[in-house]
């Protein structure tokens, strides 16, 4: 069964820092990998989706990379802002089933 | 934009009650999912559906059932609510149609408390 791990579980940085969140998975036979943001008490908002044939995707200050062979993805956030404070989850898709990591809780201090 | 709507944000029910959680999506998606999210356990799949009247068990189906009579609506049913079903319930949908690279879209969640 696919296992998805996110490290670190929590991260606190000062405003303006660039940061990297990590996601690893055990089965490289994935269709895609998706990064989500979750604010407290809310649902998940999709940030980026990387298809299995792609190496990276960018949206604004966010850049996600995918290395299928090593079972890793990173989410890079440039010039972090307090509004980026949230929990970030990654999910991998195998045969229309999605497997989630436990998330990284990010706190960006003003 | 895809909209996935869960009918209630907060629910409080008593032990033994039959509980219905409703989810509607407006983008003609084939795939719909129900997850629960608990601290320290992450998101766990309860049930999913690839088409109308079709359902498959996820990882933790015990104590739950689902109904999909129309393509846009996927209901989660707690036959006899118990306190260990107190949780955040999240509905999601994706295009399906063999497009395995389609993203997953979530509703805002229903916080269910069973007393």
PDB file of C-alpha atoms in Angstrom:
ATOM      1  CA  UNK A   1       0.000   0.000   0.000  1.00  0.00           C
ATOM      2  CA  UNK A   2       1.216   3.485  -0.824  1.00  0.00           C
ATOM      3  CA  UNK A   3       2.663   5.379   2.146  1.00  0.00           C
ATOM      4  CA  UNK A   4       3.105   9.150   2.001  1.00  0.00           C
ATOM      5  CA  UNK A   5       5.319  11.000   4.475  1.00  0.00           C
ATOM      6  CA  UNK A   6       5.761  14.716   4.983  1.00  0.00           C
ATOM      7  CA  UNK A   7       8.696  16.238   6.810  1.00  0.00           C
ATOM      8  CA  UNK A   8       8.799  18.388   8.841  1.00  0.00           C
ATOM      9  CA  UNK A   9       5.476  18.125  10.643  1.00  0.00           C
ATOM     10  CA  UNK A  10       5.707  21.787  11.617  1.00  0.00           C
ATOM     11  CA  UNK A  11       7.801  24.728  10.506  1.00  0.00           C
ATOM     12  CA  UNK A  12       8.073  28.298  11.758  1.00  0.00           C
ATOM     13  CA  UNK A  13       9.886  30.925   9.704  1.00  0.00           C
ATOM     14  CA  UNK A  14      10.167  34.705   9.647  1.00  0.00           C
ATOM     15  CA  UNK A  15       8.379  36.582   6.918  1.00  0.00           C
ATOM     16  CA  UNK A  16      10.335  36.880   3.667  1.00  0.00           C
ATOM     17  CA  UNK A  17      12.168  33.580   3.916  1.00  0.00           C
ATOM     18  CA  UNK A  18      12.208  31.058   1.095  1.00  0.00           C
ATOM     19  CA  UNK A  19      11.264  27.593   2.308  1.00  0.00           C
ATOM     20  CA  UNK A  20      10.941  24.009   1.151  1.00  0.00           C
ATOM     21  CA  UNK A  21       8.373  21.437   2.210  1.00  0.00           C
ATOM     22  CA  UNK A  22       9.058  17.770   1.576  1.00  0.00           C
ATOM     23  CA  UNK A  23       6.859  14.864   0.544  1.00  0.00           C
ATOM     24  CA  UNK A  24       7.988  11.280  -0.004  1.00  0.00           C
ATOM     25  CA  UNK A  25       6.065   8.240  -1.210  1.00  0.00           C
ATOM     26  CA  UNK A  26       6.869   4.528  -1.322  1.00  0.00           C
ATOM     27  CA  UNK A  27       5.336   3.404  -4.634  1.00  0.00           C
ATOM     28  CA  UNK A  28       6.646   5.293  -7.669  1.00  0.00           C
ATOM     29  CA  UNK A  29       3.826   4.046  -9.934  1.00  0.00           C
ATOM     30  CA  UNK A  30       1.767   7.207  -9.549  1.00  0.00           C
ATOM     31  CA  UNK A  31      -0.399   9.115 -12.011  1.00  0.00           C
ATOM     32  CA  UNK A  32       0.042  12.477 -10.398  1.00  0.00           C
ATOM     33  CA  UNK A  33       0.985  14.303  -7.227  1.00  0.00           C
ATOM     34  CA  UNK A  34      -1.023  17.180  -5.854  1.00  0.00           C
ATOM     35  CA  UNK A  35      -0.193  19.807  -3.235  1.00  0.00           C
ATOM     36  CA  UNK A  36      -2.976  21.274  -1.105  1.00  0.00           C
ATOM     37  CA  UNK A  37      -3.334  24.017   1.441  1.00  0.00           C
ATOM     38  CA  UNK A  38      -5.674  23.693   4.416  1.00  0.00           C
ATOM     39  CA  UNK A  39      -6.653  26.552   6.702  1.00  0.00           C
ATOM     40  CA  UNK A  40      -7.918  25.707  10.210  1.00  0.00           C
ATOM     41  CA  UNK A  41     -11.424  24.213  10.168  1.00  0.00           C
ATOM     42  CA  UNK A  42     -11.657  24.368   6.382  1.00  0.00           C
ATOM     43  CA  UNK A  43     -11.430  22.001   3.450  1.00  0.00           C
ATOM     44  CA  UNK A  44      -8.408  21.489   1.227  1.00  0.00           C
ATOM     45  CA  UNK A  45      -7.554  23.948  -1.536  1.00  0.00           C
ATOM     46  CA  UNK A  46      -5.599  22.621  -4.501  1.00  0.00           C
ATOM     47  CA  UNK A  47      -2.348  24.488  -5.135  1.00  0.00           C
ATOM     48  CA  UNK A  48      -0.482  22.536  -7.789  1.00  0.00           C
ATOM     49  CA  UNK A  49      -0.811  19.258  -9.626  1.00  0.00           C
ATOM     50  CA  UNK A  50       2.184  17.547 -11.220  1.00  0.00           C
ATOM     51  CA  UNK A  51       1.503  14.802 -13.700  1.00  0.00           C
ATOM     52  CA  UNK A  52       3.720  11.726 -13.598  1.00  0.00           C
ATOM     53  CA  UNK A  53       5.429  12.763 -16.838  1.00  0.00           C
ATOM     54  CA  UNK A  54       6.302  16.228 -15.507  1.00  0.00           C
ATOM     55  CA  UNK A  55       9.213  17.346 -13.372  1.00  0.00           C
ATOM     56  CA  UNK A  56       7.783  20.568 -11.962  1.00  0.00           C
ATOM     57  CA  UNK A  57       4.914  23.018 -11.877  1.00  0.00           C
ATOM     58  CA  UNK A  58       4.854  26.686 -10.935  1.00  0.00           C
ATOM     59  CA  UNK A  59       2.122  29.005  -9.751  1.00  0.00           C
ATOM     60  CA  UNK A  60       3.108  32.457  -8.581  1.00  0.00           C
ATOM     61  CA  UNK A  61       5.489  32.111  -5.624  1.00  0.00           C
ATOM     62  CA  UNK A  62       4.991  28.342  -5.493  1.00  0.00           C
ATOM     63  CA  UNK A  63       7.071  25.758  -7.293  1.00  0.00           C
ATOM     64  CA  UNK A  64       6.546  22.033  -6.945  1.00  0.00           C
ATOM     65  CA  UNK A  65       8.975  19.417  -8.202  1.00  0.00           C
ATOM     66  CA  UNK A  66       8.593  15.695  -8.670  1.00  0.00           C
ATOM     67  CA  UNK A  67      11.216  12.952  -8.783  1.00  0.00           C
ATOM     68  CA  UNK A  68       9.259   9.749  -9.301  1.00  0.00           C
ATOM     69  CA  UNK A  69      12.255   7.451  -9.312  1.00  0.00           C
ATOM     70  CA  UNK A  70      13.285   8.509  -5.833  1.00  0.00           C
ATOM     71  CA  UNK A  71       9.705   8.892  -4.577  1.00  0.00           C
ATOM     72  CA  UNK A  72      10.039  12.562  -3.649  1.00  0.00           C
ATOM     73  CA  UNK A  73       8.375  15.893  -4.204  1.00  0.00           C
ATOM     74  CA  UNK A  74       9.160  19.328  -2.848  1.00  0.00           C
ATOM     75  CA  UNK A  75       7.056  22.461  -2.559  1.00  0.00           C
ATOM     76  CA  UNK A  76       9.117  25.626  -2.690  1.00  0.00           C
ATOM     77  CA  UNK A  77       7.563  28.818  -1.367  1.00  0.00           C
ATOM     78  CA  UNK A  78       9.389  32.009  -2.257  1.00  0.00           C
ATOM     79  CA  UNK A  79       9.321  35.156  -0.139  1.00  0.00           C
ATOM     80  CA  UNK A  80       6.952  33.723   2.455  1.00  0.00           C
ATOM     81  CA  UNK A  81       4.167  35.902   3.889  1.00  0.00           C
ATOM     82  CA  UNK A  82       2.043  35.592   7.047  1.00  0.00           C
ATOM     83  CA  UNK A  83      -0.896  34.741   4.797  1.00  0.00           C
ATOM     84  CA  UNK A  84       0.943  31.575   3.787  1.00  0.00           C
ATOM     85  CA  UNK A  85       0.436  30.218   7.306  1.00  0.00           C
ATOM     86  CA  UNK A  86      -1.577  27.002   6.928  1.00  0.00           C
ATOM     87  CA  UNK A  87      -1.137  23.250   6.760  1.00  0.00           C
ATOM     88  CA  UNK A  88       0.230  21.940   3.469  1.00  0.00           C
ATOM     89  CA  UNK A  89      -0.601  18.415   2.371  1.00  0.00           C
ATOM     90  CA  UNK A  90       0.603  16.352  -0.527  1.00  0.00           C
ATOM     91  CA  UNK A  91      -1.348  13.534  -2.139  1.00  0.00           C
ATOM     92  CA  UNK A  92      -0.373  10.944  -4.723  1.00  0.00           C
ATOM     93  CA  UNK A  93      -2.808   9.300  -7.121  1.00  0.00           C
ATOM     94  CA  UNK A  94      -2.663   5.588  -7.952  1.00  0.00           C
ATOM     95  CA  UNK A  95      -5.480   4.232 -10.132  1.00  0.00           C
ATOM     96  CA  UNK A  96      -7.968   6.925  -9.122  1.00  0.00           C
ATOM     97  CA  UNK A  97      -7.238   6.505  -5.418  1.00  0.00           C
ATOM     98  CA  UNK A  98      -5.513   9.292  -3.542  1.00  0.00           C
ATOM     99  CA  UNK A  99      -3.074   8.808  -0.667  1.00  0.00           C
ATOM    100  CA  UNK A 100      -2.335  11.724   1.638  1.00  0.00           C
ATOM    101  CA  UNK A 101       0.532  12.727   3.835  1.00  0.00           C
ATOM    102  CA  UNK A 102      -0.164  14.045   7.328  1.00  0.00           C
ATOM    103  CA  UNK A 103       0.829  17.556   6.349  1.00  0.00           C
ATOM    104  CA  UNK A 104       3.313  20.242   7.335  1.00  0.00           C
ATOM    105  CA  UNK A 105       1.958  23.026   9.527  1.00  0.00           C
ATOM    106  CA  UNK A 106       3.594  26.267   8.438  1.00  0.00           C
ATOM    107  CA  UNK A 107       3.709  29.410  10.545  1.00  0.00           C
ATOM    108  CA  UNK A 108       5.128  32.532   8.929  1.00  0.00           C
ATOM    109  CA  UNK A 109       5.898  35.157  11.566  1.00  0.00           C
ATOM    110  CA  UNK A 110       5.486  38.854  10.736  1.00  0.00           C
TER     111      UNK A 110
ATOM    112  CA  UNK B   1     -14.198  26.924 -10.967  1.00  0.00           C
ATOM    113  CA  UNK B   2     -15.290  23.604  -9.565  1.00  0.00           C
ATOM    114  CA  UNK B   3     -17.606  23.930  -6.621  1.00  0.00           C
ATOM    115  CA  UNK B   4     -18.047  21.124  -4.120  1.00  0.00           C
ATOM    116  CA  UNK B   5     -20.676  21.978  -1.557  1.00  0.00           C
ATOM    117  CA  UNK B   6     -21.240  20.191   1.730  1.00  0.00           C
ATOM    118  CA  UNK B   7     -24.644  20.956   3.173  1.00  0.00           C
ATOM    119  CA  UNK B   8     -23.588  21.531   6.781  1.00  0.00           C
ATOM    120  CA  UNK B   9     -20.471  23.067   8.294  1.00  0.00           C
ATOM    121  CA  UNK B  10     -21.259  21.907  11.811  1.00  0.00           C
ATOM    122  CA  UNK B  11     -23.496  19.112  13.081  1.00  0.00           C
ATOM    123  CA  UNK B  12     -24.178  17.844  16.580  1.00  0.00           C
ATOM    124  CA  UNK B  13     -25.920  14.486  16.847  1.00  0.00           C
ATOM    125  CA  UNK B  14     -26.721  12.016  19.594  1.00  0.00           C
ATOM    126  CA  UNK B  15     -25.377   8.487  19.871  1.00  0.00           C
ATOM    127  CA  UNK B  16     -27.555   6.065  17.920  1.00  0.00           C
ATOM    128  CA  UNK B  17     -29.017   8.643  15.543  1.00  0.00           C
ATOM    129  CA  UNK B  18     -28.974   8.071  11.792  1.00  0.00           C
ATOM    130  CA  UNK B  19     -26.949  10.876  10.223  1.00  0.00           C
ATOM    131  CA  UNK B  20     -26.878  12.055   6.619  1.00  0.00           C
ATOM    132  CA  UNK B  21     -24.017  14.129   5.226  1.00  0.00           C
ATOM    133  CA  UNK B  22     -24.697  15.588   1.810  1.00  0.00           C
ATOM    134  CA  UNK B  23     -22.257  16.631  -0.898  1.00  0.00           C
ATOM    135  CA  UNK B  24     -22.987  18.202  -4.274  1.00  0.00           C
ATOM    136  CA  UNK B  25     -20.595  19.071  -7.101  1.00  0.00           C
ATOM    137  CA  UNK B  26     -21.438  21.255 -10.065  1.00  0.00           C
ATOM    138  CA  UNK B  27     -18.909  20.145 -12.694  1.00  0.00           C
ATOM    139  CA  UNK B  28     -20.337  16.848 -13.922  1.00  0.00           C
ATOM    140  CA  UNK B  29     -17.505  14.917 -12.246  1.00  0.00           C
ATOM    141  CA  UNK B  30     -17.697  11.149 -12.337  1.00  0.00           C
ATOM    142  CA  UNK B  31     -15.606  10.478  -9.232  1.00  0.00           C
ATOM    143  CA  UNK B  32     -16.685  11.437  -5.744  1.00  0.00           C
ATOM    144  CA  UNK B  33     -15.059  10.631  -2.410  1.00  0.00           C
ATOM    145  CA  UNK B  34     -15.733  10.804   1.306  1.00  0.00           C
ATOM    146  CA  UNK B  35     -12.835  11.208   3.739  1.00  0.00           C
ATOM    147  CA  UNK B  36     -12.596  11.768   7.435  1.00  0.00           C
ATOM    148  CA  UNK B  37      -9.788  13.758   8.980  1.00  0.00           C
ATOM    149  CA  UNK B  38      -8.589  13.288  12.545  1.00  0.00           C
ATOM    150  CA  UNK B  39      -5.585  14.778  14.349  1.00  0.00           C
ATOM    151  CA  UNK B  40      -2.593  12.488  14.081  1.00  0.00           C
ATOM    152  CA  UNK B  41      -4.345  10.159  11.615  1.00  0.00           C
ATOM    153  CA  UNK B  42      -4.588  12.421   8.581  1.00  0.00           C
ATOM    154  CA  UNK B  43      -7.173  11.888   5.847  1.00  0.00           C
ATOM    155  CA  UNK B  44      -8.666   8.437   5.567  1.00  0.00           C
ATOM    156  CA  UNK B  45     -10.881   7.296   2.716  1.00  0.00           C
ATOM    157  CA  UNK B  46     -14.305   6.023   3.762  1.00  0.00           C
ATOM    158  CA  UNK B  47     -16.049   5.380   0.440  1.00  0.00           C
ATOM    159  CA  UNK B  48     -15.768   6.460  -3.164  1.00  0.00           C
ATOM    160  CA  UNK B  49     -17.915   6.317  -6.271  1.00  0.00           C
ATOM    161  CA  UNK B  50     -16.987   6.230  -9.945  1.00  0.00           C
ATOM    162  CA  UNK B  51     -20.480   6.578 -11.310  1.00  0.00           C
ATOM    163  CA  UNK B  52     -24.128   6.836 -10.431  1.00  0.00           C
ATOM    164  CA  UNK B  53     -25.291   3.979  -8.208  1.00  0.00           C
ATOM    165  CA  UNK B  54     -21.733   2.688  -8.034  1.00  0.00           C
ATOM    166  CA  UNK B  55     -19.718   2.647  -4.787  1.00  0.00           C
ATOM    167  CA  UNK B  56     -16.578   1.108  -3.453  1.00  0.00           C
ATOM    168  CA  UNK B  57     -15.272   0.778   0.079  1.00  0.00           C
ATOM    169  CA  UNK B  58     -12.283   2.773   1.100  1.00  0.00           C
ATOM    170  CA  UNK B  59      -9.979   2.081   4.015  1.00  0.00           C
ATOM    171  CA  UNK B  60     -12.446   2.608   6.875  1.00  0.00           C
ATOM    172  CA  UNK B  61     -16.006   1.834   5.682  1.00  0.00           C
ATOM    173  CA  UNK B  62     -17.238   0.229   8.908  1.00  0.00           C
ATOM    174  CA  UNK B  63     -20.236   2.042  10.368  1.00  0.00           C
ATOM    175  CA  UNK B  64     -20.849   4.034   7.175  1.00  0.00           C
ATOM    176  CA  UNK B  65     -22.790   3.634   3.955  1.00  0.00           C
ATOM    177  CA  UNK B  66     -23.181   5.861   0.906  1.00  0.00           C
ATOM    178  CA  UNK B  67     -25.713   6.713  -1.743  1.00  0.00           C
ATOM    179  CA  UNK B  68     -25.256   8.107  -5.216  1.00  0.00           C
ATOM    180  CA  UNK B  69     -28.597   8.317  -6.968  1.00  0.00           C
ATOM    181  CA  UNK B  70     -27.613  11.298  -9.113  1.00  0.00           C
ATOM    182  CA  UNK B  71     -24.239  12.123 -10.616  1.00  0.00           C
ATOM    183  CA  UNK B  72     -23.855  15.412  -8.788  1.00  0.00           C
ATOM    184  CA  UNK B  73     -24.769  14.187  -5.308  1.00  0.00           C
ATOM    185  CA  UNK B  74     -22.939  11.787  -2.994  1.00  0.00           C
ATOM    186  CA  UNK B  75     -24.347  11.158   0.457  1.00  0.00           C
ATOM    187  CA  UNK B  76     -22.583   9.648   3.455  1.00  0.00           C
ATOM    188  CA  UNK B  77     -24.789   7.860   5.972  1.00  0.00           C
ATOM    189  CA  UNK B  78     -23.929   6.987   9.539  1.00  0.00           C
ATOM    190  CA  UNK B  79     -26.406   4.218  10.290  1.00  0.00           C
ATOM    191  CA  UNK B  80     -26.127   4.550  14.065  1.00  0.00           C
ATOM    192  CA  UNK B  81     -23.819   7.359  15.104  1.00  0.00           C
ATOM    193  CA  UNK B  82     -21.211   6.633  17.747  1.00  0.00           C
ATOM    194  CA  UNK B  83     -18.863   8.943  19.634  1.00  0.00           C
ATOM    195  CA  UNK B  84     -15.851   7.569  17.755  1.00  0.00           C
ATOM    196  CA  UNK B  85     -17.351   8.990  14.573  1.00  0.00           C
ATOM    197  CA  UNK B  86     -16.847  12.513  15.864  1.00  0.00           C
ATOM    198  CA  UNK B  87     -14.594  13.970  13.175  1.00  0.00           C
ATOM    199  CA  UNK B  88     -14.170  16.354  10.261  1.00  0.00           C
ATOM    200  CA  UNK B  89     -15.753  14.876   7.140  1.00  0.00           C
ATOM    201  CA  UNK B  90     -14.510  15.990   3.744  1.00  0.00           C
ATOM    202  CA  UNK B  91     -16.133  15.382   0.374  1.00  0.00           C
ATOM    203  CA  UNK B  92     -14.129  15.562  -2.845  1.00  0.00           C
ATOM    204  CA  UNK B  93     -14.631  15.055  -6.570  1.00  0.00           C
ATOM    205  CA  UNK B  94     -12.538  14.594  -9.695  1.00  0.00           C
ATOM    206  CA  UNK B  95     -13.300  14.362 -13.407  1.00  0.00           C
ATOM    207  CA  UNK B  96     -12.817  10.617 -13.836  1.00  0.00           C
ATOM    208  CA  UNK B  97     -13.641   9.465 -17.400  1.00  0.00           C
ATOM    209  CA  UNK B  98     -10.312   7.641 -17.427  1.00  0.00           C
ATOM    210  CA  UNK B  99      -8.486  10.938 -16.942  1.00  0.00           C
ATOM    211  CA  UNK B 100      -6.335   9.767 -14.081  1.00  0.00           C
ATOM    212  CA  UNK B 101      -4.370  12.997 -14.072  1.00  0.00           C
ATOM    213  CA  UNK B 102      -7.320  15.100 -13.049  1.00  0.00           C
ATOM    214  CA  UNK B 103      -7.033  17.046  -9.788  1.00  0.00           C
ATOM    215  CA  UNK B 104      -9.071  16.426  -6.665  1.00  0.00           C
ATOM    216  CA  UNK B 105     -11.421  19.193  -5.494  1.00  0.00           C
ATOM    217  CA  UNK B 106     -12.658  19.413  -1.914  1.00  0.00           C
ATOM    218  CA  UNK B 107     -15.653  20.870  -0.146  1.00  0.00           C
ATOM    219  CA  UNK B 108     -15.293  22.948   3.023  1.00  0.00           C
ATOM    220  CA  UNK B 109     -15.914  20.043   5.327  1.00  0.00           C
ATOM    221  CA  UNK B 110     -18.516  19.107   7.939  1.00  0.00           C
ATOM    222  CA  UNK B 111     -17.470  19.061  11.567  1.00  0.00           C
ATOM    223  CA  UNK B 112     -19.593  16.327  13.163  1.00  0.00           C
ATOM    224  CA  UNK B 113     -19.816  15.921  16.905  1.00  0.00           C
ATOM    225  CA  UNK B 114     -21.579  12.864  18.328  1.00  0.00           C
ATOM    226  CA  UNK B 115     -22.513  13.139  21.990  1.00  0.00           C
TER     227      UNK B 115
END
